[in-house]
Amino acid sequence: MEISSTEILIFVIHFLFIVYTVLVVSSYVILAVVSAKESMEYVKKNSFVNYNQILYSEVAPSVSIIAPAYNESLNIVENVRSLLSCHYVSYDVIIVNDGSNDDSLNKLIKAYDLEKVDYLIDTQIKTKKLRRGVFKSANPAFKKLMVVDKENGGKADALNFGLNISKHNYVACIDVDCLLLEDAIQKMIKPFLEATDKKVIASGGVIRVANACKIKDGKLLDVNFPSSMVERAQILEYLRSFLMGRMAWSRLNGLLIISGAFGMFDKQVMIEVGGYNTATVGEDMEIVVRMRKYMNNANVPYKVAYIPDPLCWTEAPDNYKTLMSQRNRWTRGTIETLKIHKEIGFKRKYKSLGMLSYPYWYVFERMAPLIELAGIVYLVFLIVSNRIRWEFAIVIFLAAYLFTVLYSLVAIFYEEFTFHQYKKKGTGIKLVITAILEPLIFHPFILFSALKGNIDFYFNKNKKWGEMTRKGLTKESVEN
Amino acid sequence: MIRIQNVIEYVEHYPIFIQVVWLVVIGLTVCILISVVFLKIMRSHLRRKENFIAVYQKKIEIVLIEFVYKQYENGIVLEEEASFPKAIRAGLHNRLKRRIILDSMIKLKAEVAGEMAQTIQTMFLNTNLFDYAKEKLQSDKWHIVALGIKSFTVFKVTTVSEEIIKHINHERVEVRREAQLYFVNLFGFKGLGFLKTLTVPLSEWDQIQFLAVLNSFNDQKIEGVEPLLKSLNSSVVLFVLKLCKVYSLFEFKTEIIELLFHKHPEVRVEAIKLVSHFQLSEAKNVLKEVFKELNADGKIAVFRMMKEVANQEDVPFVLANIQDLNFHIKLAAIEILKTLDTEKFKELKNSIHDEKTKEIIEFVAYS
């Protein structure tokens, strides 16, 4: 029997798709198993920790919370109040007003009795210049607060300014619109203080979706499950990403990203690597990769730690337009970071970073939307050329869909077994419905955004952050 | 009606790969259905458990408080299990209830003192809570061992110290931390004796915990510091340096100055910081001699000390380091120069051309 070259090509394509699918599924299963082990271990370990003793310790290290702000007038006063209410023995809050053209600064000056002060800044990282200067409060109640008003240079530049001005060894970089729980700093500093055999260079926190939650005076009063699909799907996505993915990568010491919304860092290492990269929209991922590369090159044993407690709550996009803009940026950030550090990939010298994390991110994160697109194009080709065998296509689609649903259900189980935040009656079934609908309704938008991100990366180099409209967390919402 | 046999026969005509995928689909569907049912059961169970814990805890707390106050008013401490409240005795044989009872006792013990605390401790010693805790020490699971030690720490049971000392160098950090905290909590400064035999490192976190516990003791007589400052375990030396700082142990200044030459850089830096904190001017010349060999942290610590103890004879040393690339050293050197020698400071101000140094000089001049 003669086999045509088209048939050989089709066979090869099928084989490649199958290999990729098996690899993706295997990696997800391995990550789920590893993260289950790590989660159980964390819960056990954490039951012995007494955080109270660090609250009054005179030898506990000081921390700077750096929060860049750009046109955050709507909630800035409330958000700063929340940051000033952290329970930690010694910390300061540095708000870097990154050339806002709204009245953020004036609001802060008025609310916190700010006065301009002379301040000598150790400019170790080049940044945009000061605009109106450095402000501190005349009121001793707000002595922890420092507000810096500088020319606009973007989030990375504002964070770098914060690094220059901070006087402490540890910095927590956060988004000013996030809600930090009171014990966030004590929990995040712990890995740095616990390490004896490895230097902890960074510690990442879990980000939770605050939409529909009841928040008052900068405090989280009640956790609710939102009503719209776009918000619900993101909750599920965050559970999968933070409780399963990152937890497992933390165990493997392969974390490549610490969310820009909340992370704590060893300031010295950050400065030695040159601070945040202002030329990328994925500065949060890029700096972690650069810090890891630096430590590998210096041959110093190190770790990027991860704290799975729900410490930081953020407002997720509540409409598809904003969501797509955000995901477009995340995709570009990933591509940029992987491109900048392409020499890491498959290099033994970089150990788990080069042999595990980088290849995983490249193959299963960076390439995933392109391979999915290729799959769709191929499916269309098969339909048009009348080569499709529907009975095969349907069963393969079913298997992929069911695996996705099951994976989400496993993430829900992890949440229930560990932090059990969505306690209310009826939320369980809503989570299950979301898990069933998400691959069909939500995922297409994510795929489209990722593809658009790829196009923008190659053909629209000038595109930067994109639109990110916030409504604010201070509104009180009640679950439907 | 489609018979299962027909479906199987139909699927058997497919290639083996598709048959496998069908099996996967069936498997996943079953898993999803089971998961959904299990999730429903689990969430209901968790809610019921939470409600039960809240109600039972409240009940036990009331019973405990009433019992403890009654004992206090009667002026006696009953030691027989039979004399303890029925609700507590009944709950001691159920794992969850026992845990709640133990937690409630720990909570109440933290809130009361004297005879009332004694009553709670007696309850722990004379019920099966003590036996369970002792059993836990023999467990193969690290977290069970740690839980056992924790119970003995909270209820200040000194009779098991021989058992617990075995875990001081345990391979699991949580177990050895609980064991170490047991000795510090129960014996205060005397409990630090385990440091002599400690072979594993003490983390900063451990050190902070120990200092916090030690702070609560009225008897602050510290013994045996000198050999610990010479310990081969550098983390022990670092901890003792912290002790010296917090409790102003000036009497060990000779040993502390010797640590300026310690092989471990972190110990050297901490020793410099302590020398600086104590303003031990006799160490100044030693530090100036070894200055070039120090790392940036060490050099900064030396200059912080110099700000307090420098005099005219140190001006050449200060001037020699004014062009140091480190911002903090440069700033400290300029500040010291301004204090020690106004003329030389003015000369410097007029002769310096690099922008960074100029900015610092301007700042120092007007501050």
XYZ file of N, CA and C in Angstrom, chain A residues 18 41 44-45 47-51 53-54 57-61 118-123 186 190 193-194 196 391-392 395-396 398-399 402-403 405-406 409 412-413 416-417 420 422-425 427-428 432, chain B residues 10 14-15 17-18 21-22 24-25 28-29 31-32 35-36 38-39 42-43 46-47 50 142-143 146-147 150 172 174 177-178 201-205 208-209 211-213 242 246 327-328 331 356 359-360 363:
300
model
N 0.047 15.006 19.669
C -0.137 14.028 20.765
C 1.008 14.145 21.776
N 2.491 20.036 53.675
C 3.687 20.323 54.478
C 3.608 21.746 55.037
N 1.081 22.039 57.891
C 1.637 21.431 59.112
C 2.695 22.354 59.724
N 3.604 22.805 58.878
C 4.705 23.641 59.381
C 4.174 24.924 60.004
N 1.452 25.486 61.439
C 0.708 25.352 62.692
C 1.626 25.515 63.908
N 2.942 25.474 63.686
C 3.875 25.627 64.807
C 4.434 27.039 64.927
N 4.091 27.875 63.958
C 4.743 29.189 63.930
C 4.042 30.176 64.849
N 4.851 30.845 65.638
C 4.324 31.909 66.487
C 4.811 33.240 65.910
N 3.900 33.923 65.259
C 4.291 35.181 64.619
C 4.329 36.345 65.610
N 5.923 36.788 68.282
C 7.194 37.167 68.887
C 8.031 38.113 68.028
N 7.737 38.125 66.736
C 8.503 39.042 65.884
C 7.926 40.468 65.957
N 10.039 42.385 68.539
C 11.474 42.117 68.615
C 12.295 43.321 68.197
N 13.305 43.635 69.016
C 14.154 44.765 68.654
C 15.247 44.347 67.673
N 15.375 43.039 67.435
C 16.387 42.615 66.467
C 15.772 42.169 65.124
N 14.462 42.293 65.004
C 13.816 41.927 63.725
C 14.222 42.932 62.651
N 14.469 42.471 61.441
C 14.907 43.414 60.394
C 13.795 44.363 59.963
N 14.201 67.714 53.041
C 15.451 67.496 52.292
C 15.851 66.057 52.499
N 16.156 65.376 51.451
C 16.449 63.954 51.592
C 17.580 63.589 50.645
N 18.617 62.994 51.201
C 19.757 62.590 50.382
C 19.510 61.183 49.842
N 19.450 61.085 48.543
C 19.113 59.786 47.946
C 20.356 59.132 47.343
N 20.539 57.867 47.699
C 21.658 57.098 47.162
C 21.219 56.513 45.813
N 21.546 57.249 44.749
C 21.043 56.856 43.429
C 21.882 55.711 42.858
N 4.877 40.120 58.331
C 5.519 39.127 59.216
C 5.591 37.765 58.553
N 9.392 35.894 57.000
C 9.815 34.651 57.673
C 10.802 33.807 56.849
N 14.317 34.977 57.160
C 14.931 34.821 58.479
C 15.151 33.365 58.848
N 14.427 32.496 58.202
C 14.520 31.067 58.530
C 15.663 30.366 57.814
N 19.042 29.022 56.494
C 20.392 28.918 57.053
C 21.382 28.396 56.009
N -15.891 11.477 14.780
C -15.961 10.613 15.962
C -14.644 10.629 16.732
N -13.532 10.888 15.997
C -12.230 10.983 16.658
C -12.070 12.378 17.271
N -14.082 12.933 20.528
C -13.590 12.250 21.733
C -12.296 12.908 22.250
N -11.474 13.382 21.323
C -10.226 14.046 21.754
C -10.569 15.382 22.421
N -13.345 16.079 23.918
C -13.963 15.738 25.209
C -12.909 15.448 26.275
N -11.893 14.674 25.874
C -10.836 14.310 26.830
C -10.124 15.567 27.320
N -12.565 17.622 29.582
C -12.793 17.004 30.897
C -11.560 17.096 31.784
N -10.380 16.965 31.165
C -9.161 17.091 31.961
C -9.068 18.502 32.562
N -11.527 20.528 33.257
C -12.524 20.670 34.331
C -12.020 19.972 35.601
N -11.482 18.772 35.421
C -11.002 18.019 36.589
C -9.844 18.756 37.274
N -11.223 21.380 39.361
C -11.845 20.811 40.571
C -10.778 20.467 41.608
N -9.886 23.493 43.385
C -10.918 23.839 44.389
C -10.709 22.990 45.651
N -10.378 21.721 45.451
C -10.102 20.858 46.615
C -8.930 21.398 47.431
N -10.075 24.145 49.499
C -10.903 23.699 50.622
C -10.046 23.078 51.724
N -9.057 22.309 51.325
C -8.216 21.626 52.310
C -7.262 22.573 53.026
N -9.604 27.505 52.635
C -11.063 27.458 52.756
C -11.675 28.868 52.897
N -13.783 30.417 50.615
C -15.146 30.608 50.103
C -16.092 29.675 50.862
N -16.410 30.079 52.077
C -17.112 29.186 52.996
C -18.622 29.153 52.796
N -19.157 30.197 52.201
C -20.617 30.332 52.215
C -21.330 29.217 51.454
N -22.500 28.885 51.947
C -23.313 27.838 51.342
C -23.681 28.244 49.911
N -21.605 28.457 47.424
C -20.422 28.869 46.653
C -19.756 27.658 45.997
N -19.850 26.512 46.657
C -19.234 25.300 46.106
C -19.793 24.978 44.733
N -18.067 24.934 40.988
C -18.122 23.793 40.060
C -18.661 24.243 38.700
N -18.862 -1.294 18.818
C -18.689 -0.130 17.942
C -17.304 0.495 18.178
N -12.514 1.106 16.345
C -11.621 2.272 16.285
C -10.178 1.839 16.466
N -9.229 2.699 16.035
C -7.815 2.418 16.312
C -7.576 2.399 17.828
N -5.525 3.915 19.681
C -5.350 5.224 20.304
C -6.699 5.829 20.697
N -7.677 5.710 19.787
C -8.994 6.288 20.064
C -9.693 5.503 21.172
N -8.366 6.860 24.294
C -8.940 8.177 24.598
C -10.366 8.018 25.148
N -11.097 7.074 24.576
C -12.454 6.825 25.108
C -12.406 6.400 26.565
N -10.077 7.156 28.625
C -9.701 8.356 29.393
C -10.938 9.209 29.653
N -11.770 9.381 28.625
C -12.988 10.189 28.759
C -13.892 9.600 29.843
N -12.222 10.184 33.223
C -12.312 11.592 33.655
C -13.737 11.929 34.101
N -14.723 11.413 33.321
C -16.117 11.706 33.681
C -16.436 11.148 35.063
N -14.306 10.490 37.436
C -13.545 11.284 38.423
C -14.263 12.596 38.723
N -14.776 13.253 37.666
C -15.446 14.546 37.860
C -16.703 14.361 38.696
N -15.739 13.703 42.176
C -15.185 14.935 42.776
C -16.294 15.889 43.181
N -17.281 16.051 42.296
C -18.363 17.000 42.591
C -19.132 16.543 43.835
N -18.040 14.488 46.162
C -17.144 14.566 47.307
C -16.973 16.015 47.779
N -16.891 16.930 46.798
C -16.745 18.348 47.150
C -17.951 18.827 47.954
N -17.718 17.259 51.325
C -16.617 17.836 52.094
C -16.944 19.247 52.589
N -17.534 20.052 51.711
C -17.872 21.428 52.117
C -18.899 21.405 53.244
N -17.076 20.304 56.320
C -16.227 21.377 56.862
C -17.078 22.412 57.606
N -18.234 22.744 56.999
C -19.116 23.737 57.644
C -19.639 23.191 58.970
N -16.847 23.132 61.483
C -16.570 24.482 61.991
C -17.608 24.898 63.024
N 7.199 13.711 62.099
C 7.853 14.863 62.730
C 6.850 15.826 63.373
N 5.707 16.033 62.709
C 4.795 17.055 63.237
C 4.106 16.574 64.516
N 6.648 17.202 67.222
C 6.683 18.650 67.518
C 5.460 19.069 68.338
N 4.306 18.478 68.006
C 3.082 18.799 68.764
C 3.211 18.382 70.225
N 5.418 20.733 72.035
C 4.728 22.016 72.220
C 3.797 21.942 73.448
N 14.588 17.671 61.404
C 13.517 18.581 60.990
C 13.605 19.849 61.822
N 11.451 22.093 62.444
C 10.294 22.374 63.307
C 10.415 21.632 64.640
N 13.279 23.139 66.693
C 12.886 24.472 67.179
C 11.972 24.339 68.393
N 11.006 23.414 68.315
C 10.104 23.208 69.455
C 10.901 22.736 70.668
N 22.548 24.716 62.573
C 22.518 26.182 62.662
C 21.224 26.723 63.262
N 21.358 27.858 63.938
C 20.186 28.572 64.455
C 19.856 29.656 63.444
N 18.621 29.703 63.019
C 18.271 30.746 62.054
C 17.988 32.061 62.784
N 17.928 33.133 62.011
C 17.570 34.446 62.577
C 16.212 34.353 63.265
N 15.320 33.605 62.623
C 13.964 33.447 63.148
C 14.012 32.806 64.544
N 15.314 35.262 67.103
C 14.287 36.259 67.477
C 13.310 35.650 68.475
N 12.925 34.403 68.216
C 11.984 33.715 69.119
C 12.599 33.565 70.510
N 14.978 35.294 71.944
C 15.118 36.591 72.635
C 13.769 37.061 73.167
N 12.705 36.826 72.375
C 11.373 37.244 72.816
C 10.964 36.471 74.067
N 11.263 35.172 74.099
C 10.901 34.361 75.274
C 11.732 34.801 76.484
N 23.933 38.864 69.917
C 22.643 39.564 70.069
C 22.289 39.669 71.554
N 21.455 43.051 73.563
C 20.167 43.302 74.222
C 20.346 43.473 75.727
N 28.171 54.591 49.084
C 27.455 55.811 49.490
C 27.487 56.016 51.007
N 27.222 54.946 51.750
C 27.114 55.062 53.211
C 28.463 55.372 53.851
N 29.265 59.053 52.905
C 28.435 59.967 53.700
C 28.944 60.039 55.146
N 28.364 63.493 42.639
C 27.776 62.695 43.718
C 28.335 63.147 45.077
N 27.151 66.591 46.036
C 25.773 66.569 46.546
C 25.748 66.171 48.027
N 26.573 65.181 48.357
C 26.621 64.721 49.759
C 27.194 65.833 50.636
N 24.684 68.470 51.243
C 23.649 67.983 52.169
C 24.166 68.019 53.606
